[in-house]
């Protein structure tokens, strides 16, 4: 597991977390093995372990911003923010955030999408963490990183519950992944 | 009600003042209640969660359901603190695997809410969370999803209430006819809309006792004092 690279080797909580994630074949389309974290959220102890592990890593790193990627990042990031005393910043699909936003596009398998963040949510020099449930190619997290950096924040790390092997090599050094759930076809 | 809180709880006023209003979003005439500024204030966010945790801890609540997407921000911290599971209630085609669906009416048109089959068991006690209650249409749909599988919805918990839209009344009526659950846009009055009334409020198995909100633009508590943090329950 990738987490082993980060000093968590042998931590029994990791196995419980991995076991709590359910795989749904052929969702959202044929050939994709979807990593479903909702079953983890149904298990209070394991959900707490997941948050604890992330909090333990970041609590002394002077992080004042925890950004979460819509929508599954919203399920993890706020609890982490609360525990380390940081602000929570939602990174959203277009036209969901009211008021003034900045936008960053990213490439999908077919087409593009974009992420938005509120202007003024972060100040230059703030240290930030970005949270999502899963990292695949890293495209979404890369866009998220750019949003924060454009407003002068420093992205210390991105943390995801699940990391898929195809995560691009250039992005690896930025990621802490708690579980390696196998491949997407 | 937030008015049930002991005198001297100034958390409510601080929470209310951290919410920003954006005029004319998502369309002209709507005064949008933006909770993202609350989330940028760690103290206000913590106090918001604390208020809900103080109310629901020790009440045998095993399910916190949160409505996509802003309900996902408040629901999980509360679930973690009270020892409950978190169940996301989502827009169509987001949840993988087997789901049940509930249609509900919008101001113009309809939408659908989904929940996973097997997420909850009959007899469990649940609260449903969202950032805001307007007409109560979305919450109605969530209540129905849970009740269809035999869950007792103890209460709906929202940070903000728009009382002029009478969502509270809608949740207190049983049985609910889903065609009369309308979802409005925060801040607007819906022209010509008649709230569903069936001989006044009925109570019965699964009836919602009340909508509890920690703050409202209409009624604010003020006072002095600091109650500490229920986040100690996190074990952090």
mmCIF file of N, CA and C in Angstrom, chain A residues 49-127:
data_model
loop_
_atom_site.group_PDB
_atom_site.id
_atom_site.type_symbol
_atom_site.label_atom_id
_atom_site.label_comp_id
_atom_site.label_asym_id
_atom_site.label_seq_id
_atom_site.Cartn_x
_atom_site.Cartn_y
_atom_site.Cartn_z
ATOM 1 N N UNK A 49 -11.447 6.071 11.955
ATOM 2 C CA UNK A 49 -10.037 5.721 11.701
ATOM 3 C C UNK A 49 -9.486 6.493 10.512
ATOM 4 N N UNK A 50 -10.284 6.566 9.459
ATOM 5 C CA UNK A 50 -9.851 7.247 8.234
ATOM 6 C C UNK A 50 -9.518 8.700 8.537
ATOM 7 N N UNK A 51 -10.427 9.363 9.231
ATOM 8 C CA UNK A 51 -10.199 10.771 9.567
ATOM 9 C C UNK A 51 -9.011 10.904 10.520
ATOM 10 N N UNK A 52 -8.934 10.030 11.521
ATOM 11 C CA UNK A 52 -7.837 10.066 12.494
ATOM 12 C C UNK A 52 -6.479 9.981 11.817
ATOM 13 N N UNK A 53 -6.348 9.062 10.892
ATOM 14 C CA UNK A 53 -5.052 8.855 10.239
ATOM 15 C C UNK A 53 -4.628 10.116 9.499
ATOM 16 N N UNK A 54 -5.560 10.709 8.795
ATOM 17 C CA UNK A 54 -5.240 11.927 8.051
ATOM 18 C C UNK A 54 -4.934 13.067 9.020
ATOM 19 N N UNK A 55 -5.734 13.210 10.045
ATOM 20 C CA UNK A 55 -5.521 14.280 11.020
ATOM 21 C C UNK A 55 -4.158 14.131 11.706
ATOM 22 N N UNK A 56 -3.809 12.911 12.082
ATOM 23 C CA UNK A 56 -2.530 12.682 12.754
ATOM 24 C C UNK A 56 -1.363 13.167 11.908
ATOM 25 N N UNK A 57 -1.478 12.968 10.623
ATOM 26 C CA UNK A 57 -0.384 13.377 9.745
ATOM 27 C C UNK A 57 -0.266 14.890 9.643
ATOM 28 N N UNK A 58 -1.392 15.594 9.610
ATOM 29 C CA UNK A 58 -1.363 17.016 9.244
ATOM 30 C C UNK A 58 -1.513 17.988 10.397
ATOM 31 N N UNK A 59 -1.829 17.493 11.602
ATOM 32 C CA UNK A 59 -2.196 18.417 12.663
ATOM 33 C C UNK A 59 -1.065 19.358 13.071
ATOM 34 N N UNK A 60 0.175 18.942 12.897
ATOM 35 C CA UNK A 60 1.284 19.811 13.312
ATOM 36 C C UNK A 60 2.010 20.431 12.136
ATOM 37 N N UNK A 61 1.338 20.495 11.003
ATOM 38 C CA UNK A 61 2.017 21.030 9.824
ATOM 39 C C UNK A 61 1.593 22.461 9.535
ATOM 40 N N UNK A 62 0.951 23.127 10.486
ATOM 41 C CA UNK A 62 0.621 24.547 10.297
ATOM 42 C C UNK A 62 -0.312 24.766 9.114
ATOM 43 N N UNK A 63 -1.267 23.887 8.968
ATOM 44 C CA UNK A 63 -2.194 23.974 7.850
ATOM 45 C C UNK A 63 -3.399 24.781 8.273
ATOM 46 N N UNK A 64 -3.698 25.824 7.505
ATOM 47 C CA UNK A 64 -4.833 26.668 7.870
ATOM 48 C C UNK A 64 -6.010 26.502 6.913
ATOM 49 N N UNK A 65 -5.815 25.729 5.844
ATOM 50 C CA UNK A 65 -6.876 25.537 4.846
ATOM 51 C C UNK A 65 -6.986 24.061 4.497
ATOM 52 N N UNK A 66 -8.201 23.524 4.599
ATOM 53 C CA UNK A 66 -8.473 22.190 4.068
ATOM 54 C C UNK A 66 -9.519 22.369 2.970
ATOM 55 N N UNK A 67 -9.115 22.075 1.735
ATOM 56 C CA UNK A 67 -10.044 22.200 0.612
ATOM 57 C C UNK A 67 -10.588 20.820 0.271
ATOM 58 N N UNK A 68 -11.865 20.741 -0.027
ATOM 59 C CA UNK A 68 -12.480 19.470 -0.383
ATOM 60 C C UNK A 68 -13.120 19.567 -1.750
ATOM 61 N N UNK A 69 -12.934 18.519 -2.543
ATOM 62 C CA UNK A 69 -13.457 18.515 -3.906
ATOM 63 C C UNK A 69 -14.873 17.957 -3.923
ATOM 64 N N UNK A 70 -15.785 18.690 -4.531
ATOM 65 C CA UNK A 70 -17.182 18.245 -4.636
ATOM 66 C C UNK A 70 -17.279 16.922 -5.359
ATOM 67 N N UNK A 71 -18.122 16.039 -4.917
ATOM 68 C CA UNK A 71 -18.947 16.062 -3.733
ATOM 69 C C UNK A 71 -18.404 15.111 -2.665
ATOM 70 N N UNK A 72 -17.684 14.065 -3.079
ATOM 71 C CA UNK A 72 -17.263 13.089 -2.077
ATOM 72 C C UNK A 72 -16.150 13.617 -1.189
ATOM 73 N N UNK A 73 -15.399 14.600 -1.708
ATOM 74 C CA UNK A 73 -14.407 15.252 -0.843
ATOM 75 C C UNK A 73 -15.062 15.981 0.309
ATOM 76 N N UNK A 74 -16.304 16.408 0.117
ATOM 77 C CA UNK A 74 -17.058 17.098 1.172
ATOM 78 C C UNK A 74 -17.354 16.159 2.333
ATOM 79 N N UNK A 75 -17.366 14.863 2.078
ATOM 80 C CA UNK A 75 -17.708 13.924 3.140
ATOM 81 C C UNK A 75 -16.545 13.716 4.098
ATOM 82 N N UNK A 76 -15.343 14.033 3.669
ATOM 83 C CA UNK A 76 -14.162 13.806 4.517
ATOM 84 C C UNK A 76 -13.509 15.093 5.003
ATOM 85 N N UNK A 77 -13.439 16.079 4.109
ATOM 86 C CA UNK A 77 -12.628 17.260 4.410
ATOM 87 C C UNK A 77 -13.093 18.081 5.618
ATOM 88 N N UNK A 78 -14.389 18.345 5.777
ATOM 89 C CA UNK A 78 -14.789 19.190 6.905
ATOM 90 C C UNK A 78 -14.390 18.632 8.268
ATOM 91 N N UNK A 79 -14.527 17.317 8.448
ATOM 92 C CA UNK A 79 -14.137 16.719 9.729
ATOM 93 C C UNK A 79 -12.651 16.912 9.984
ATOM 94 N N UNK A 80 -11.864 16.803 8.932
ATOM 95 C CA UNK A 80 -10.418 17.001 9.054
ATOM 96 C C UNK A 80 -10.130 18.458 9.409
ATOM 97 N N UNK A 81 -10.791 19.366 8.715
ATOM 98 C CA UNK A 81 -10.609 20.795 8.986
ATOM 99 C C UNK A 81 -10.942 21.120 10.440
ATOM 100 N N UNK A 82 -12.071 20.613 10.903
ATOM 101 C CA UNK A 82 -12.494 20.881 12.276
ATOM 102 C C UNK A 82 -11.459 20.369 13.277
ATOM 103 N N UNK A 83 -10.941 19.182 13.004
ATOM 104 C CA UNK A 83 -10.014 18.571 13.960
ATOM 105 C C UNK A 83 -8.674 19.282 14.020
ATOM 106 N N UNK A 84 -8.222 19.851 12.900
ATOM 107 C CA UNK A 84 -6.931 20.539 12.939
ATOM 108 C C UNK A 84 -7.078 22.048 13.075
ATOM 109 N N UNK A 85 -8.312 22.525 13.201
ATOM 110 C CA UNK A 85 -8.536 23.959 13.425
ATOM 111 C C UNK A 85 -8.373 24.809 12.186
ATOM 112 N N UNK A 86 -8.531 24.187 11.021
ATOM 113 C CA UNK A 86 -8.376 24.924 9.765
ATOM 114 C C UNK A 86 -9.737 25.319 9.208
ATOM 115 N N UNK A 87 -9.728 26.230 8.252
ATOM 116 C CA UNK A 87 -10.963 26.569 7.562
ATOM 117 C C UNK A 87 -11.230 25.501 6.505
ATOM 118 N N UNK A 88 -12.500 25.315 6.167
ATOM 119 C CA UNK A 88 -12.872 24.388 5.099
ATOM 120 C C UNK A 88 -13.280 25.188 3.866
ATOM 121 N N UNK A 89 -12.692 24.837 2.733
ATOM 122 C CA UNK A 89 -12.982 25.527 1.473
ATOM 123 C C UNK A 89 -13.520 24.519 0.471
ATOM 124 N N UNK A 90 -14.785 24.666 0.062
ATOM 125 C CA UNK A 90 -15.322 23.738 -0.938
ATOM 126 C C UNK A 90 -14.865 24.121 -2.350
ATOM 127 N N UNK A 91 -14.437 23.129 -3.096
ATOM 128 C CA UNK A 91 -14.085 23.320 -4.499
ATOM 129 C C UNK A 91 -15.196 22.688 -5.308
ATOM 130 N N UNK A 92 -15.891 23.511 -6.123
ATOM 131 C CA UNK A 92 -17.167 23.060 -6.651
ATOM 132 C C UNK A 92 -17.244 23.051 -8.168
ATOM 133 N N UNK A 93 -18.222 22.307 -8.658
ATOM 134 C CA UNK A 93 -18.555 22.336 -10.078
ATOM 135 C C UNK A 93 -19.043 23.745 -10.430
ATOM 136 N N UNK A 94 -19.053 24.070 -11.724
ATOM 137 C CA UNK A 94 -19.405 25.433 -12.123
ATOM 138 C C UNK A 94 -20.789 25.872 -11.661
ATOM 139 N N UNK A 95 -20.883 27.141 -11.279
ATOM 140 C CA UNK A 95 -22.143 27.829 -10.990
ATOM 141 C C UNK A 95 -22.827 27.352 -9.710
ATOM 142 N N UNK A 96 -22.136 26.647 -8.865
ATOM 143 C CA UNK A 96 -22.708 26.268 -7.577
ATOM 144 C C UNK A 96 -22.374 27.302 -6.501
ATOM 145 N N UNK A 97 -21.170 27.841 -6.549
ATOM 146 C CA UNK A 97 -20.758 28.839 -5.558
ATOM 147 C C UNK A 97 -21.310 30.203 -5.939
ATOM 148 N N UNK A 98 -21.985 30.872 -4.992
ATOM 149 C CA UNK A 98 -22.476 32.224 -5.259
ATOM 150 C C UNK A 98 -21.343 33.226 -5.101
ATOM 151 N N UNK A 99 -21.490 34.398 -5.634
ATOM 152 C CA UNK A 99 -20.462 35.410 -5.446
ATOM 153 C C UNK A 99 -19.294 35.185 -6.398
ATOM 154 N N UNK A 100 -18.194 35.883 -6.108
ATOM 155 C CA UNK A 100 -17.072 35.894 -7.040
ATOM 156 C C UNK A 100 -16.207 34.642 -6.900
ATOM 157 N N UNK A 101 -15.911 34.018 -8.029
ATOM 158 C CA UNK A 101 -15.138 32.776 -8.042
ATOM 159 C C UNK A 101 -14.006 32.857 -9.054
ATOM 160 N N UNK A 102 -13.016 31.977 -8.873
ATOM 161 C CA UNK A 102 -12.058 31.700 -9.944
ATOM 162 C C UNK A 102 -12.267 30.255 -10.390
ATOM 163 N N UNK A 103 -11.884 29.985 -11.634
ATOM 164 C CA UNK A 103 -12.235 28.731 -12.282
ATOM 165 C C UNK A 103 -10.991 28.096 -12.908
ATOM 166 N N UNK A 104 -10.921 26.773 -12.865
ATOM 167 C CA UNK A 104 -9.796 26.068 -13.496
ATOM 168 C C UNK A 104 -10.351 24.871 -14.244
ATOM 169 N N UNK A 105 -10.005 24.759 -15.519
ATOM 170 C CA UNK A 105 -10.498 23.640 -16.322
ATOM 171 C C UNK A 105 -9.567 22.457 -16.235
ATOM 172 N N UNK A 106 -10.122 21.281 -16.459
ATOM 173 C CA UNK A 106 -9.293 20.094 -16.540
ATOM 174 C C UNK A 106 -9.884 19.125 -17.542
ATOM 175 N N UNK A 107 -9.020 18.240 -18.004
ATOM 176 C CA UNK A 107 -9.403 17.378 -19.122
ATOM 177 C C UNK A 107 -9.993 16.074 -18.599
ATOM 178 N N UNK A 108 -11.099 15.646 -19.202
ATOM 179 C CA UNK A 108 -11.685 14.351 -18.903
ATOM 180 C C UNK A 108 -11.317 13.399 -20.034
ATOM 181 N N UNK A 109 -11.726 12.149 -19.834
ATOM 182 C CA UNK A 109 -11.503 11.178 -20.900
ATOM 183 C C UNK A 109 -12.140 11.695 -22.192
ATOM 184 N N UNK A 110 -13.362 12.205 -22.058
ATOM 185 C CA UNK A 110 -14.031 12.830 -23.201
ATOM 186 C C UNK A 110 -14.476 14.211 -22.774
ATOM 187 N N UNK A 111 -13.839 15.234 -23.290
ATOM 188 C CA UNK A 111 -14.267 16.592 -22.973
ATOM 189 C C UNK A 111 -13.517 17.175 -21.800
ATOM 190 N N UNK A 112 -14.063 18.270 -21.288
ATOM 191 C CA UNK A 112 -13.433 18.941 -20.144
ATOM 192 C C UNK A 112 -14.483 19.266 -19.086
ATOM 193 N N UNK A 113 -13.980 19.598 -17.897
ATOM 194 C CA UNK A 113 -14.841 20.054 -16.817
ATOM 195 C C UNK A 113 -14.090 21.174 -16.117
ATOM 196 N N UNK A 114 -14.729 21.819 -15.159
ATOM 197 C CA UNK A 114 -13.968 22.801 -14.392
ATOM 198 C C UNK A 114 -14.365 22.816 -12.928
ATOM 199 N N UNK A 115 -13.451 23.347 -12.139
ATOM 200 C CA UNK A 115 -13.640 23.484 -10.695
ATOM 201 C C UNK A 115 -13.583 24.959 -10.349
ATOM 202 N N UNK A 116 -14.390 25.358 -9.362
ATOM 203 C CA UNK A 116 -14.390 26.759 -8.945
ATOM 204 C C UNK A 116 -14.101 26.890 -7.462
ATOM 205 N N UNK A 117 -13.540 28.034 -7.105
ATOM 206 C CA UNK A 117 -13.266 28.360 -5.708
ATOM 207 C C UNK A 117 -13.606 29.823 -5.493
ATOM 208 N N UNK A 118 -14.059 30.133 -4.289
ATOM 209 C CA UNK A 118 -14.379 31.517 -3.972
ATOM 210 C C UNK A 118 -13.128 32.384 -3.914
ATOM 211 N N UNK A 119 -13.216 33.545 -4.552
ATOM 212 C CA UNK A 119 -12.200 34.576 -4.351
ATOM 213 C C UNK A 119 -12.254 34.982 -2.890
ATOM 214 N N UNK A 120 -11.097 35.099 -2.276
ATOM 215 C CA UNK A 120 -11.071 35.518 -0.871
ATOM 216 C C UNK A 120 -11.161 34.386 0.122
ATOM 217 N N UNK A 121 -11.347 33.164 -0.361
ATOM 218 C CA UNK A 121 -11.424 32.030 0.568
ATOM 219 C C UNK A 121 -10.075 31.775 1.232
ATOM 220 N N UNK A 122 -8.999 32.011 0.487
ATOM 221 C CA UNK A 122 -7.670 31.804 1.042
ATOM 222 C C UNK A 122 -6.830 33.057 0.850
ATOM 223 N N UNK A 123 -5.829 33.226 1.713
ATOM 224 C CA UNK A 123 -4.910 34.353 1.627
ATOM 225 C C UNK A 123 -3.558 33.871 1.136
ATOM 226 N N UNK A 124 -2.801 34.752 0.478
ATOM 227 C CA UNK A 124 -1.445 34.341 0.066
ATOM 228 C C UNK A 124 -0.642 33.883 1.273
ATOM 229 N N UNK A 125 0.099 32.807 1.065
ATOM 230 C CA UNK A 125 0.947 32.311 2.144
ATOM 231 C C UNK A 125 0.304 31.261 3.020
ATOM 232 N N UNK A 126 -0.993 31.073 2.895
ATOM 233 C CA UNK A 126 -1.623 30.039 3.709
ATOM 234 C C UNK A 126 -1.180 28.660 3.236
ATOM 235 N N UNK A 127 -1.116 27.714 4.180
ATOM 236 C CA UNK A 127 -0.730 26.342 3.839
ATOM 237 C C UNK A 127 -1.982 25.496 3.774
#
